[in-house]
Amino acid sequence: MHTKNEEELLALGERLGHLLQKDDVLILTGELGAGKTTFTKGLAKGLDIRQMIKSPTYTIVREYEGRLPLYHLDVYRIEGDADSIDLDEFLFGGGVTVIEWGHLLGEDLPDSYLELEILKEADGRCLQFIAHGSRAEQLIKELQDGV
Ligand code: ADP
Ligand code: MG
């Protein structure tokens, strides 16, 4: 998929946010400034979260309350060292878990998750969704059907 500007990326995030259910996990990949946190802001809106989403780069984890709890993680600073956080607390916390740089977690990743790679283009972004497991496949299908 492609988004032409920040507003479109936010809108896509919001649309995915509407589709998400308890225990869904999303991994966000893409260089610094690609739009991982921006996408999460849209996603939070789709989860009816009213609080302002701030980057978890320095805090590693931020939690929000909405239609479902949102656990927003950025594991870049801990270099994906899952032992330094209680990952299960979030993955099995009854909410939605979004992990920026989540691929760094390697084998500590759950079996089932949706991966989104964001690539910078001149003004817009190229988005590639990759399904890991059947739930993620279903989410991609629902997202495409909604276009
Ligand atoms: P990351 O979390 O991947 O490091 P952020 O979402 O924090 O990235 O930052 C993305 C930055 O790029 C924001 O400052 C945003 O305003 C800017 N930006 C410019 N154009 C776009 C676009 N088309 N889509 C998303 N973000 C954009
Ligand atoms: Mg970020």
Coordinates of N, CA and C and ligand atoms in Angstrom, one line a residue:
M1 N 0.8 -1.2 0.0 CA 0.0 0.0 0.0 C 0.9 1.2 0.0
H2 N 0.3 2.3 -0.4 CA 1.0 3.6 -0.4 C 0.2 4.7 0.4
T3 N 0.9 5.5 1.1 CA 0.2 6.7 1.6 C 1.0 7.9 1.1
K4 N 0.2 9.0 0.8 CA 0.8 10.1 0.1 C 1.4 11.2 1.1
N5 N 0.8 11.2 2.3 CA 1.2 12.2 3.3 C 0.9 11.6 4.7
E6 N 1.3 12.4 5.7 CA 1.1 12.0 7.1 C -0.4 11.7 7.4
E7 N -1.3 12.5 6.9 CA -2.7 12.4 7.2 C -3.2 11.0 6.7
E8 N -2.7 10.6 5.5 CA -3.1 9.3 5.0 C -2.6 8.1 5.8
L9 N -1.4 8.3 6.3 CA -0.8 7.3 7.2 C -1.6 7.2 8.5
L10 N -1.9 8.3 9.0 CA -2.7 8.4 10.3 C -4.1 7.7 10.0
A11 N -4.7 8.0 8.9 CA -6.0 7.4 8.6 C -5.9 5.9 8.4
L12 N -4.9 5.4 7.8 CA -4.7 4.0 7.6 C -4.5 3.3 9.0
G13 N -3.7 4.0 9.9 CA -3.5 3.5 11.2 C -4.9 3.4 12.0
E14 N -5.7 4.4 11.8 CA -7.0 4.4 12.5 C -7.9 3.3 12.0
R15 N -7.8 3.0 10.7 CA -8.6 2.0 10.1 C -8.2 0.6 10.7
L16 N -6.9 0.4 10.8 CA -6.4 -0.9 11.4 C -6.8 -0.9 12.9
G17 N -6.7 0.2 13.5 CA -7.1 0.3 14.9 C -8.5 -0.2 15.2
H18 N -9.4 0.2 14.2 CA -10.8 -0.3 14.4 C -10.9 -1.8 14.3
L19 N -10.0 -2.4 13.5 CA -10.1 -3.9 13.3 C -9.5 -4.7 14.4
L20 N -8.7 -4.1 15.2 CA -7.9 -4.8 16.1 C -8.7 -5.4 17.3
Q21 N -8.3 -6.6 17.7 CA -8.9 -7.2 18.8 C -7.9 -7.5 19.9
K22 N -8.5 -7.9 21.1 CA -7.7 -8.3 22.2 C -6.6 -9.3 21.8
D23 N -5.4 -9.2 22.3 CA -4.2 -10.0 22.0 C -3.6 -9.9 20.7
D24 N -4.0 -9.0 19.8 CA -3.4 -8.7 18.6 C -2.0 -8.1 18.8
V25 N -1.0 -8.5 18.0 CA 0.3 -7.9 18.1 C 0.8 -7.4 16.7
L26 N 1.3 -6.2 16.8 CA 1.8 -5.5 15.5 C 3.3 -5.1 15.7
I27 N 4.1 -5.5 14.8 CA 5.5 -5.2 14.8 C 5.7 -4.1 13.7
L28 N 6.4 -3.0 14.1 CA 6.6 -2.0 13.1 C 8.1 -1.9 12.8
T29 N 8.4 -1.9 11.5 CA 9.8 -1.9 11.0 C 9.9 -0.6 10.1
G30 N 11.1 -0.1 10.1 CA 11.3 1.1 9.2 C 12.3 2.0 9.9
E31 N 13.1 2.7 9.1 CA 14.2 3.6 9.7 C 13.6 4.7 10.5
L32 N 14.5 5.3 11.3 CA 14.1 6.5 12.1 C 13.4 7.5 11.3
G33 N 12.2 8.0 11.7 CA 11.4 9.0 11.0 C 10.6 8.4 9.9
A34 N 10.5 7.1 9.8 CA 9.7 6.4 8.8 C 8.2 6.7 9.0
G35 N 7.8 6.7 10.3 CA 6.4 6.9 10.6 C 5.8 5.9 11.5
K36 N 6.7 5.1 12.2 CA 6.2 4.1 13.1 C 5.3 4.6 14.2
T37 N 5.8 5.7 14.9 CA 5.0 6.3 15.9 C 3.8 7.0 15.4
T38 N 4.0 7.7 14.2 CA 2.8 8.3 13.6 C 1.7 7.3 13.3
F39 N 2.1 6.2 12.7 CA 1.1 5.1 12.4 C 0.4 4.7 13.7
T40 N 1.1 4.6 14.8 CA 0.6 4.2 16.1 C -0.4 5.2 16.6
K41 N -0.1 6.5 16.3 CA -1.1 7.6 16.7 C -2.5 7.4 16.1
G42 N -2.4 7.0 14.8 CA -3.7 6.7 14.1 C -4.4 5.5 14.6
L43 N -3.6 4.5 14.9 CA -4.1 3.2 15.4 C -4.8 3.5 16.8
A44 N -4.2 4.3 17.6 CA -4.7 4.6 18.9 C -6.1 5.3 18.8
K45 N -6.2 6.1 17.8 CA -7.5 6.8 17.5 C -8.6 5.7 17.2
G46 N -8.2 4.7 16.4 CA -9.1 3.6 16.0 C -9.4 2.8 17.2
L47 N -8.6 2.9 18.3 CA -8.9 2.1 19.5 C -9.7 3.0 20.5
D48 N -10.1 4.2 20.1 CA -10.8 5.2 20.9 C -10.0 5.6 22.1
I49 N -8.7 5.8 21.9 CA -7.8 6.3 22.9 C -7.7 7.8 22.8
R50 N -8.0 8.5 23.9 CA -8.1 10.0 23.8 C -6.8 10.6 24.2
Q51 N -5.9 9.9 25.0 CA -4.7 10.5 25.4 C -3.7 10.7 24.2
M52 N -2.8 11.6 24.4 CA -1.8 11.9 23.4 C -0.8 10.8 23.4
I53 N -0.5 10.3 22.2 CA 0.5 9.2 22.0 C 1.9 9.9 21.9
K54 N 2.8 9.5 22.8 CA 4.2 10.0 22.8 C 5.1 8.8 22.4
S55 N 6.2 9.1 21.8 CA 7.1 8.1 21.4 C 7.6 7.3 22.6
P56 N 7.6 6.0 22.6 CA 8.2 5.3 23.7 C 9.7 5.0 23.6
T57 N 10.4 5.8 22.7 CA 11.8 5.5 22.4 C 12.6 5.5 23.7
Y58 N 12.3 6.4 24.6 CA 13.2 6.5 25.8 C 12.6 5.8 27.0
T59 N 11.3 5.6 27.0 CA 10.7 4.9 28.2 C 10.5 3.4 27.9
I60 N 10.8 3.0 26.6 CA 10.6 1.6 26.1 C 9.1 1.2 26.0
V61 N 8.3 1.5 27.1 CA 6.9 1.1 27.0 C 6.0 2.3 27.5
R62 N 4.9 2.4 26.8 CA 3.9 3.3 27.3 C 2.5 2.6 27.1
E63 N 1.6 2.8 28.1 CA 0.3 2.1 28.1 C -0.8 3.2 28.0
Y64 N -1.8 2.8 27.3 CA -3.0 3.7 27.1 C -4.2 2.9 27.3
E65 N -5.3 3.6 27.7 CA -6.6 3.0 27.9 C -7.6 3.5 26.8
G66 N -8.2 2.5 26.1 CA -9.2 2.9 25.1 C -10.2 1.7 25.1
R67 N -10.7 1.5 23.9 CA -11.6 0.3 23.7 C -11.0 -0.9 24.2
L68 N -9.7 -1.0 24.0 CA -8.8 -2.0 24.5 C -7.6 -1.3 25.0
P69 N -6.8 -1.9 26.0 CA -5.6 -1.3 26.3 C -4.6 -1.3 25.2
L70 N -3.8 -0.3 25.0 CA -2.7 -0.3 24.0 C -1.4 -0.3 24.8
Y71 N -0.5 -1.3 24.4 CA 0.8 -1.4 24.9 C 1.7 -1.0 23.8
H72 N 2.3 0.2 23.9 CA 3.2 0.7 22.8 C 4.6 0.6 23.2
L73 N 5.4 -0.2 22.6 CA 6.8 -0.5 22.9 C 7.7 0.0 21.8
D74 N 8.9 0.4 22.2 CA 10.0 0.6 21.2 C 11.2 -0.1 21.8
V75 N 11.7 -1.2 21.2 CA 12.7 -2.0 21.7 C 14.1 -1.6 21.1
Y76 N 14.2 -0.5 20.4 CA 15.4 -0.1 19.8 C 16.6 0.1 20.8
R77 N 16.2 0.8 21.9 CA 17.3 1.1 22.9 C 17.8 -0.1 23.7
I78 N 16.9 -1.1 23.8 CA 17.3 -2.3 24.5 C 17.8 -3.4 23.5
E79 N 18.0 -2.9 22.3 CA 18.5 -3.8 21.2 C 17.7 -5.1 21.1
G80 N 16.4 -5.1 21.4 CA 15.7 -6.3 21.3 C 15.9 -7.3 22.4
D81 N 16.6 -6.8 23.5 CA 16.9 -7.8 24.6 C 15.6 -7.9 25.4
A82 N 14.9 -9.0 25.1 CA 13.5 -9.2 25.7 C 13.6 -9.5 27.2
D83 N 14.8 -9.9 27.7 CA 15.0 -10.2 29.1 C 14.9 -9.0 30.0
S84 N 15.1 -7.8 29.4 CA 15.1 -6.6 30.2 C 13.7 -6.0 30.3
I85 N 12.7 -6.6 29.7 CA 11.3 -6.2 29.9 C 10.5 -7.5 30.1
D86 N 9.3 -7.3 30.7 CA 8.4 -8.4 30.9 C 7.5 -8.4 29.7
L87 N 8.0 -9.0 28.6 CA 7.2 -9.0 27.4 C 5.8 -9.6 27.5
D88 N 5.8 -10.7 28.3 CA 4.5 -11.5 28.4 C 3.4 -10.7 29.1
E89 N 3.9 -9.7 29.9 CA 2.9 -8.9 30.6 C 2.1 -8.1 29.5
F90 N 2.7 -7.8 28.4 CA 2.0 -7.1 27.4 C 1.3 -8.0 26.4
L91 N 2.1 -9.0 25.9 CA 1.5 -10.0 24.9 C 0.3 -10.7 25.4
F92 N 0.3 -11.0 26.8 CA -0.9 -11.6 27.4 C -1.7 -10.7 28.3
G93 N -1.6 -9.4 28.0 CA -2.2 -8.4 28.9 C -3.6 -8.1 28.5
G94 N -4.2 -8.8 27.5 CA -5.6 -8.6 27.2 C -5.8 -7.3 26.4
G95 N -4.8 -6.8 25.8 CA -4.9 -5.6 24.9 C -4.2 -5.8 23.6
V96 N -3.9 -4.7 23.0 CA -3.2 -4.7 21.7 C -1.7 -4.3 22.0
T97 N -0.8 -5.0 21.4 CA 0.6 -4.7 21.6 C 1.3 -4.2 20.3
V98 N 1.8 -3.0 20.3 CA 2.5 -2.5 19.1 C 4.0 -2.3 19.5
I99 N 4.9 -3.0 18.7 CA 6.3 -2.9 19.0 C 7.1 -2.3 17.9
E100 N 7.6 -1.1 18.1 CA 8.5 -0.5 17.1 C 9.9 -1.2 17.2
W101 N 10.5 -1.5 16.1 CA 11.7 -2.3 16.0 C 11.5 -3.7 16.5
G102 N 10.3 -4.2 16.5 CA 10.0 -5.5 17.1 C 10.8 -6.7 16.5
H103 N 11.2 -6.5 15.3 CA 11.9 -7.7 14.6 C 13.2 -7.9 15.4
L104 N 13.7 -6.9 16.2 CA 15.0 -7.1 16.9 C 14.8 -8.2 18.0
L105 N 13.5 -8.4 18.4 CA 13.2 -9.4 19.5 C 13.5 -10.8 19.0
G106 N 13.6 -11.1 17.7 CA 14.0 -12.4 17.2 C 13.1 -13.5 17.7
E107 N 13.7 -14.5 18.3 CA 12.9 -15.6 18.7 C 12.0 -15.4 19.9
D108 N 12.1 -14.2 20.5 CA 11.2 -13.8 21.6 C 9.8 -13.3 21.1
L109 N 9.7 -13.2 19.8 CA 8.5 -12.8 19.2 C 7.5 -13.9 19.3
P110 N 6.2 -13.5 19.4 CA 5.2 -14.6 19.5 C 5.0 -15.3 18.1
D111 N 4.3 -16.4 18.0 CA 4.1 -17.1 16.8 C 3.3 -16.3 15.8
S112 N 2.3 -15.6 16.4 CA 1.3 -14.9 15.6 C 1.4 -13.4 15.7
Y113 N 1.7 -12.7 14.6 CA 1.7 -11.2 14.7 C 1.6 -10.7 13.3
L114 N 1.2 -9.4 13.2 CA 1.2 -8.7 11.9 C 2.4 -7.8 11.9
E115 N 3.1 -7.8 10.8 CA 4.3 -7.0 10.6 C 4.0 -5.9 9.6
L116 N 4.4 -4.7 9.9 CA 4.3 -3.6 8.9 C 5.7 -3.0 8.7
E117 N 6.1 -3.0 7.5 CA 7.4 -2.3 7.1 C 7.0 -1.0 6.4
I118 N 7.6 0.1 6.9 CA 7.3 1.4 6.4 C 8.6 1.9 5.7
L119 N 8.5 2.2 4.4 CA 9.6 2.7 3.7 C 9.4 4.1 3.2
K120 N 10.4 5.0 3.5 CA 10.3 6.4 3.1 C 10.3 6.5 1.6
E121 N 9.4 7.4 1.1 CA 9.5 7.8 -0.3 C 9.6 9.3 -0.2
A122 N 9.7 9.9 -1.4 CA 9.9 11.4 -1.4 C 9.0 12.1 -0.4
D123 N 7.7 12.0 -0.6 CA 6.8 12.6 0.4 C 6.0 11.6 1.1
G124 N 5.6 10.5 0.4 CA 4.7 9.5 1.0 C 5.5 8.4 1.6
R125 N 4.8 7.3 1.8 CA 5.4 6.1 2.4 C 4.9 4.9 1.7
C126 N 5.8 3.9 1.5 CA 5.4 2.6 0.9 C 5.2 1.7 2.1
L127 N 4.1 1.0 2.2 CA 3.8 0.1 3.3 C 3.6 -1.3 2.9
Q128 N 4.4 -2.2 3.6 CA 4.3 -3.6 3.3 C 3.8 -4.3 4.5
F129 N 2.6 -5.0 4.4 CA 2.1 -5.8 5.5 C 2.6 -7.2 5.3
I130 N 3.1 -7.8 6.3 CA 3.5 -9.2 6.3 C 2.7 -10.0 7.4
A131 N 2.0 -11.1 7.0 CA 1.3 -11.8 7.9 C 2.2 -12.9 8.5
H132 N 2.1 -13.0 9.9 CA 2.7 -14.2 10.6 C 1.6 -14.9 11.3
G133 N 1.0 -15.9 10.7 CA -0.1 -16.6 11.3 C -1.4 -16.1 10.6
S134 N -2.5 -16.9 10.9 CA -3.8 -16.7 10.3 C -4.5 -15.5 10.7
R135 N -4.4 -15.1 12.0 CA -5.0 -13.9 12.5 C -4.5 -12.7 11.7
A136 N -3.2 -12.6 11.5 CA -2.6 -11.5 10.7 C -3.1 -11.5 9.3
E137 N -3.2 -12.7 8.7 CA -3.8 -12.8 7.3 C -5.1 -12.2 7.2
Q138 N -6.0 -12.6 8.2 CA -7.3 -12.1 8.3 C -7.3 -10.5 8.4
L139 N -6.5 -10.0 9.2 CA -6.4 -8.5 9.4 C -6.1 -7.8 8.1
I140 N -5.1 -8.4 7.4 CA -4.7 -7.8 6.1 C -5.8 -7.8 5.1
K141 N -6.5 -8.9 5.1 CA -7.7 -9.1 4.2 C -8.7 -8.0 4.5
E142 N -9.1 -7.9 5.8 CA -10.1 -6.9 6.2 C -9.6 -5.5 5.9
L143 N -8.3 -5.2 6.0 CA -7.8 -3.9 5.7 C -7.9 -3.6 4.2
Q144 N -7.6 -4.6 3.4 CA -7.7 -4.5 1.9 C -9.1 -4.4 1.5
D145 N -10.0 -5.1 2.1 CA -11.5 -5.1 1.7 C -12.1 -3.7 2.0
G146 N -11.5 -3.1 3.0 CA -12.0 -1.8 3.4 C -11.6 -0.6 2.5
V147 N -10.6 -0.9 1.6 CA -10.1 0.2 0.7 C -11.1 0.8 -0.2
Ligands
ADP1 P1 9.5 6.7 13.7 O1 8.6 6.3 14.8 O2 9.4 5.6 12.6 O3 10.9 7.0 14.0 P2 7.9 9.1 13.6 O4 6.5 8.7 13.3 O5 8.3 9.4 15.0 O6 8.8 7.9 13.0 O7 8.3 10.3 12.7 C1 7.9 10.5 11.3 C2 8.1 11.9 11.0 O8 8.0 12.1 9.6 C3 7.1 12.8 11.7 O9 7.8 14.0 12.1 C4 6.2 13.2 10.5 O10 5.6 14.5 10.7 C5 7.1 13.2 9.3 N1 6.5 12.9 8.0 C6 6.6 13.6 6.9 N2 6.0 13.1 5.9 C7 5.4 12.0 6.3 C8 4.5 11.0 5.7 N3 4.2 11.1 4.4 N4 4.1 10.0 6.4 C9 4.4 9.9 7.7 N5 5.2 10.8 8.4 C10 5.7 11.9 7.7
MG2 MG 9.1 6.0 16.9

